Amino acid sequence: MKYVALIFTIVSFILASCRNKDKKEDPPVTVTDTAVTVMPDVPVEIKKDSPVVKTGQTRGLDTNSSGSEKNEILANIDKHLVSASQYTASPSGGITNGTVSITNTLPDATFQKVMVEVKIRKENGDEFKTDYYTVVNIEPGGVKVVKLPNTSQGATIITHIIKVKSTELTKGEFILSGIHFVPN
């Protein structure tokens, strides 16, 4: 009789924990107001005095180029893959309508994947939070835009490119860049 009661208790516990599910799985997590929307390519107007060279004019950068030129680009990636933020900061604190645009100024390098670090700082300079966003396929002269979630705190946004993947620069590997770059 004890065994029947024990088995009944165990079966009841298992059924209650499954909540009539066909299979055991973690419930889906829905986070509101933090979705990242990557907008389609935005046409970019490149001025003659811009550091962006017209697509088609190359410096000879290819998979066989010297490592020193590639290392210089990767170490100073924020000069070549420019990230800029636009947002509205409310007087009481908080950021709304935030976007980060990433512009590829290199005429002969396509980025298959880019990770951008977005730091939100309070008015006193303290860091409120840091988020990381990944964008894909940024052609020479191309721009990708990431929509940021609204925040309840923060006054400024600081962005940096921290990882890149490019056939021309990294031989297709997703590597650290900028201040985190370590040459091979």
Short mmCIF file of C-alpha atoms in Angstrom, two decimals:
data_model
loop_
_atom_site.label_atom_id
_atom_site.label_comp_id
_atom_site.label_asym_id
_atom_site.label_seq_id
_atom_site.Cartn_x
_atom_site.Cartn_y
_atom_site.Cartn_z
CA MET A 1 0.00 0.00 0.00
CA LYS A 2 2.90 2.37 0.74
CA TYR A 3 4.32 1.70 -2.72
CA VAL A 4 1.04 2.52 -4.43
CA ALA A 5 0.80 5.81 -2.53
CA LEU A 6 4.43 6.63 -3.35
CA ILE A 7 3.98 5.85 -7.05
CA PHE A 8 0.75 7.85 -7.13
CA THR A 9 2.51 10.83 -5.52
CA ILE A 10 5.42 10.68 -7.98
CA VAL A 11 3.14 10.40 -11.02
CA SER A 12 1.00 13.28 -9.74
CA PHE A 13 4.11 15.43 -9.25
CA ILE A 14 5.38 14.69 -12.77
CA LEU A 15 2.02 15.45 -14.36
CA ALA A 16 1.66 18.66 -12.38
CA SER A 17 5.15 19.84 -13.35
CA CYS A 18 4.51 19.19 -17.04
CA ARG A 19 1.22 21.11 -17.01
CA ASN A 20 -0.31 18.99 -19.74
CA LYS A 21 2.59 19.54 -22.13
CA ASP A 22 3.33 16.92 -24.76
CA LYS A 23 7.03 17.25 -24.03
CA LYS A 24 9.13 18.83 -21.32
CA GLU A 25 10.68 22.14 -22.41
CA ASP A 26 11.47 25.49 -20.92
CA PRO A 27 8.68 28.02 -21.34
CA PRO A 28 9.33 30.67 -23.98
CA VAL A 29 10.66 33.91 -22.55
CA THR A 30 9.14 37.05 -23.96
CA VAL A 31 11.03 40.21 -23.16
CA THR A 32 9.15 43.36 -24.00
CA ASP A 33 10.71 46.58 -25.23
CA THR A 34 14.17 45.12 -25.83
CA ALA A 35 13.81 43.78 -29.35
CA VAL A 36 16.55 44.74 -31.75
CA THR A 37 15.41 45.67 -35.21
CA VAL A 38 17.99 45.78 -37.93
CA MET A 39 16.71 48.09 -40.59
CA PRO A 40 17.39 47.45 -44.27
CA ASP A 41 20.39 48.99 -45.99
CA VAL A 42 20.18 52.76 -45.98
CA PRO A 43 21.47 54.54 -49.07
CA VAL A 44 24.44 56.69 -48.19
CA GLU A 45 25.36 59.91 -49.90
CA ILE A 46 29.16 60.03 -50.05
CA LYS A 47 30.68 63.47 -50.56
CA LYS A 48 33.86 64.06 -52.54
CA ASP A 49 35.78 65.14 -49.44
CA SER A 50 34.60 62.11 -47.48
CA PRO A 51 37.16 59.50 -46.38
CA VAL A 52 35.07 56.91 -48.21
CA VAL A 53 36.54 56.06 -51.58
CA LYS A 54 34.13 55.13 -54.36
CA THR A 55 33.34 51.44 -54.51
CA GLY A 56 35.41 49.86 -57.24
CA GLN A 57 38.53 51.86 -56.42
CA THR A 58 40.63 49.56 -54.31
CA ARG A 59 43.91 49.85 -52.52
CA GLY A 60 44.76 46.31 -53.54
CA LEU A 61 43.43 44.90 -50.28
CA ASP A 62 42.60 41.24 -50.79
CA THR A 63 43.15 37.95 -49.03
CA ASN A 64 46.85 38.06 -50.03
CA SER A 65 47.52 41.64 -48.83
CA SER A 66 50.22 42.32 -46.29
CA GLY A 67 49.36 41.65 -42.70
CA SER A 68 50.55 45.07 -41.52
CA GLU A 69 47.87 46.95 -43.49
CA LYS A 70 45.17 44.57 -42.29
CA ASN A 71 46.43 44.83 -38.70
CA GLU A 72 46.36 48.65 -38.89
CA ILE A 73 42.76 48.56 -40.10
CA LEU A 74 41.68 46.04 -37.45
CA ALA A 75 43.46 47.90 -34.64
CA ASN A 76 41.77 51.18 -35.69
CA ILE A 77 38.48 49.67 -36.84
CA ASP A 78 36.40 52.57 -35.44
CA LYS A 79 38.01 54.83 -38.09
CA HIS A 80 37.04 52.50 -40.93
CA LEU A 81 33.77 50.98 -39.70
CA VAL A 82 32.14 54.06 -38.20
CA SER A 83 29.41 53.62 -35.59
CA ALA A 84 27.26 56.59 -34.65
CA SER A 85 24.27 56.89 -32.34
CA GLN A 86 21.17 59.05 -32.54
CA TYR A 87 18.71 59.27 -29.66
CA THR A 88 16.49 61.49 -27.56
CA ALA A 89 17.55 61.97 -23.92
CA SER A 90 14.77 63.04 -21.59
CA PRO A 91 15.49 65.70 -18.94
CA SER A 92 14.50 63.30 -16.14
CA GLY A 93 16.83 60.59 -17.45
CA GLY A 94 16.26 57.90 -19.99
CA ILE A 95 16.87 57.41 -23.67
CA THR A 96 14.19 56.97 -26.33
CA ASN A 97 14.16 56.51 -30.10
CA GLY A 98 17.78 55.34 -30.07
CA THR A 99 19.52 54.00 -33.16
CA VAL A 100 23.09 53.05 -33.98
CA SER A 101 24.27 53.25 -37.58
CA ILE A 102 27.37 51.39 -38.75
CA THR A 103 29.01 52.72 -41.94
CA ASN A 104 31.66 50.79 -43.85
CA THR A 105 34.12 53.38 -45.21
CA LEU A 106 36.49 50.79 -46.67
CA PRO A 107 36.18 50.61 -50.47
CA ASP A 108 37.43 47.05 -50.78
CA ALA A 109 36.27 45.13 -47.71
CA THR A 110 32.89 43.59 -46.99
CA PHE A 111 32.03 42.69 -43.41
CA GLN A 112 30.04 39.48 -43.08
CA LYS A 113 29.47 40.05 -39.35
CA VAL A 114 30.11 42.97 -36.99
CA MET A 115 29.57 43.22 -33.22
CA VAL A 116 29.02 46.71 -31.85
CA GLU A 117 29.26 47.57 -28.15
CA VAL A 118 26.69 50.13 -26.96
CA LYS A 119 27.34 51.75 -23.57
CA ILE A 120 24.66 53.88 -21.97
CA ARG A 121 25.98 56.35 -19.42
CA LYS A 122 24.15 58.38 -16.81
CA GLU A 123 24.53 62.15 -16.63
CA ASN A 124 27.19 61.84 -13.89
CA GLY A 125 29.30 59.61 -16.18
CA ASP A 126 28.53 56.31 -14.45
CA GLU A 127 27.77 53.42 -16.75
CA PHE A 128 24.10 52.41 -16.70
CA LYS A 129 24.38 49.36 -18.96
CA THR A 130 26.29 47.83 -21.85
CA ASP A 131 24.66 45.91 -24.69
CA TYR A 132 26.13 44.12 -27.70
CA TYR A 133 24.47 43.95 -31.11
CA THR A 134 25.48 41.90 -34.14
CA VAL A 135 24.83 43.07 -37.69
CA VAL A 136 25.57 41.18 -40.87
CA ASN A 137 26.64 41.92 -44.45
CA ILE A 138 27.91 45.48 -44.60
CA GLU A 139 29.15 46.13 -48.13
CA PRO A 140 31.74 48.80 -49.02
CA GLY A 141 30.08 52.20 -48.54
CA GLY A 142 27.07 50.47 -46.94
CA VAL A 143 25.23 51.35 -43.75
CA LYS A 144 23.29 49.18 -41.30
CA VAL A 145 21.05 50.63 -38.60
CA VAL A 146 20.15 48.98 -35.28
CA LYS A 147 17.15 50.19 -33.28
CA LEU A 148 17.86 50.40 -29.54
CA PRO A 149 15.33 49.70 -26.80
CA ASN A 150 14.17 52.66 -24.70
CA THR A 151 15.80 52.97 -21.28
CA SER A 152 14.61 54.45 -18.01
CA GLN A 153 18.05 55.89 -17.23
CA GLY A 154 20.93 57.29 -19.20
CA ALA A 155 22.00 60.53 -20.83
CA THR A 156 24.59 59.53 -23.44
CA ILE A 157 25.40 56.59 -25.70
CA ILE A 158 28.95 55.53 -26.60
CA THR A 159 29.52 52.97 -29.36
CA HIS A 160 32.54 50.93 -30.46
CA ILE A 161 33.10 48.10 -32.90
CA ILE A 162 34.59 45.19 -30.95
CA LYS A 163 34.46 42.16 -33.29
CA VAL A 164 34.47 41.75 -37.07
CA LYS A 165 34.35 39.00 -39.64
CA SER A 166 35.60 39.82 -43.13
CA THR A 167 37.01 37.59 -45.84
CA GLU A 168 39.43 40.35 -46.89
CA LEU A 169 40.65 41.31 -43.39
CA THR A 170 40.19 38.31 -41.09
CA LYS A 171 40.16 35.39 -43.55
CA GLY A 172 36.55 34.73 -42.55
CA GLU A 173 37.20 34.49 -38.80
CA PHE A 174 35.11 36.45 -36.27
CA ILE A 175 37.87 38.22 -34.29
CA LEU A 176 38.29 40.97 -31.71
CA SER A 177 39.12 44.38 -33.15
CA GLY A 178 39.74 47.97 -32.07
CA ILE A 179 41.22 48.31 -28.59
CA HIS A 180 40.78 44.54 -28.09
CA PHE A 181 42.72 43.59 -31.25
CA VAL A 182 45.78 41.36 -30.90
CA PRO A 183 47.78 40.89 -34.14
CA ASN A 184 48.72 37.37 -35.18
#
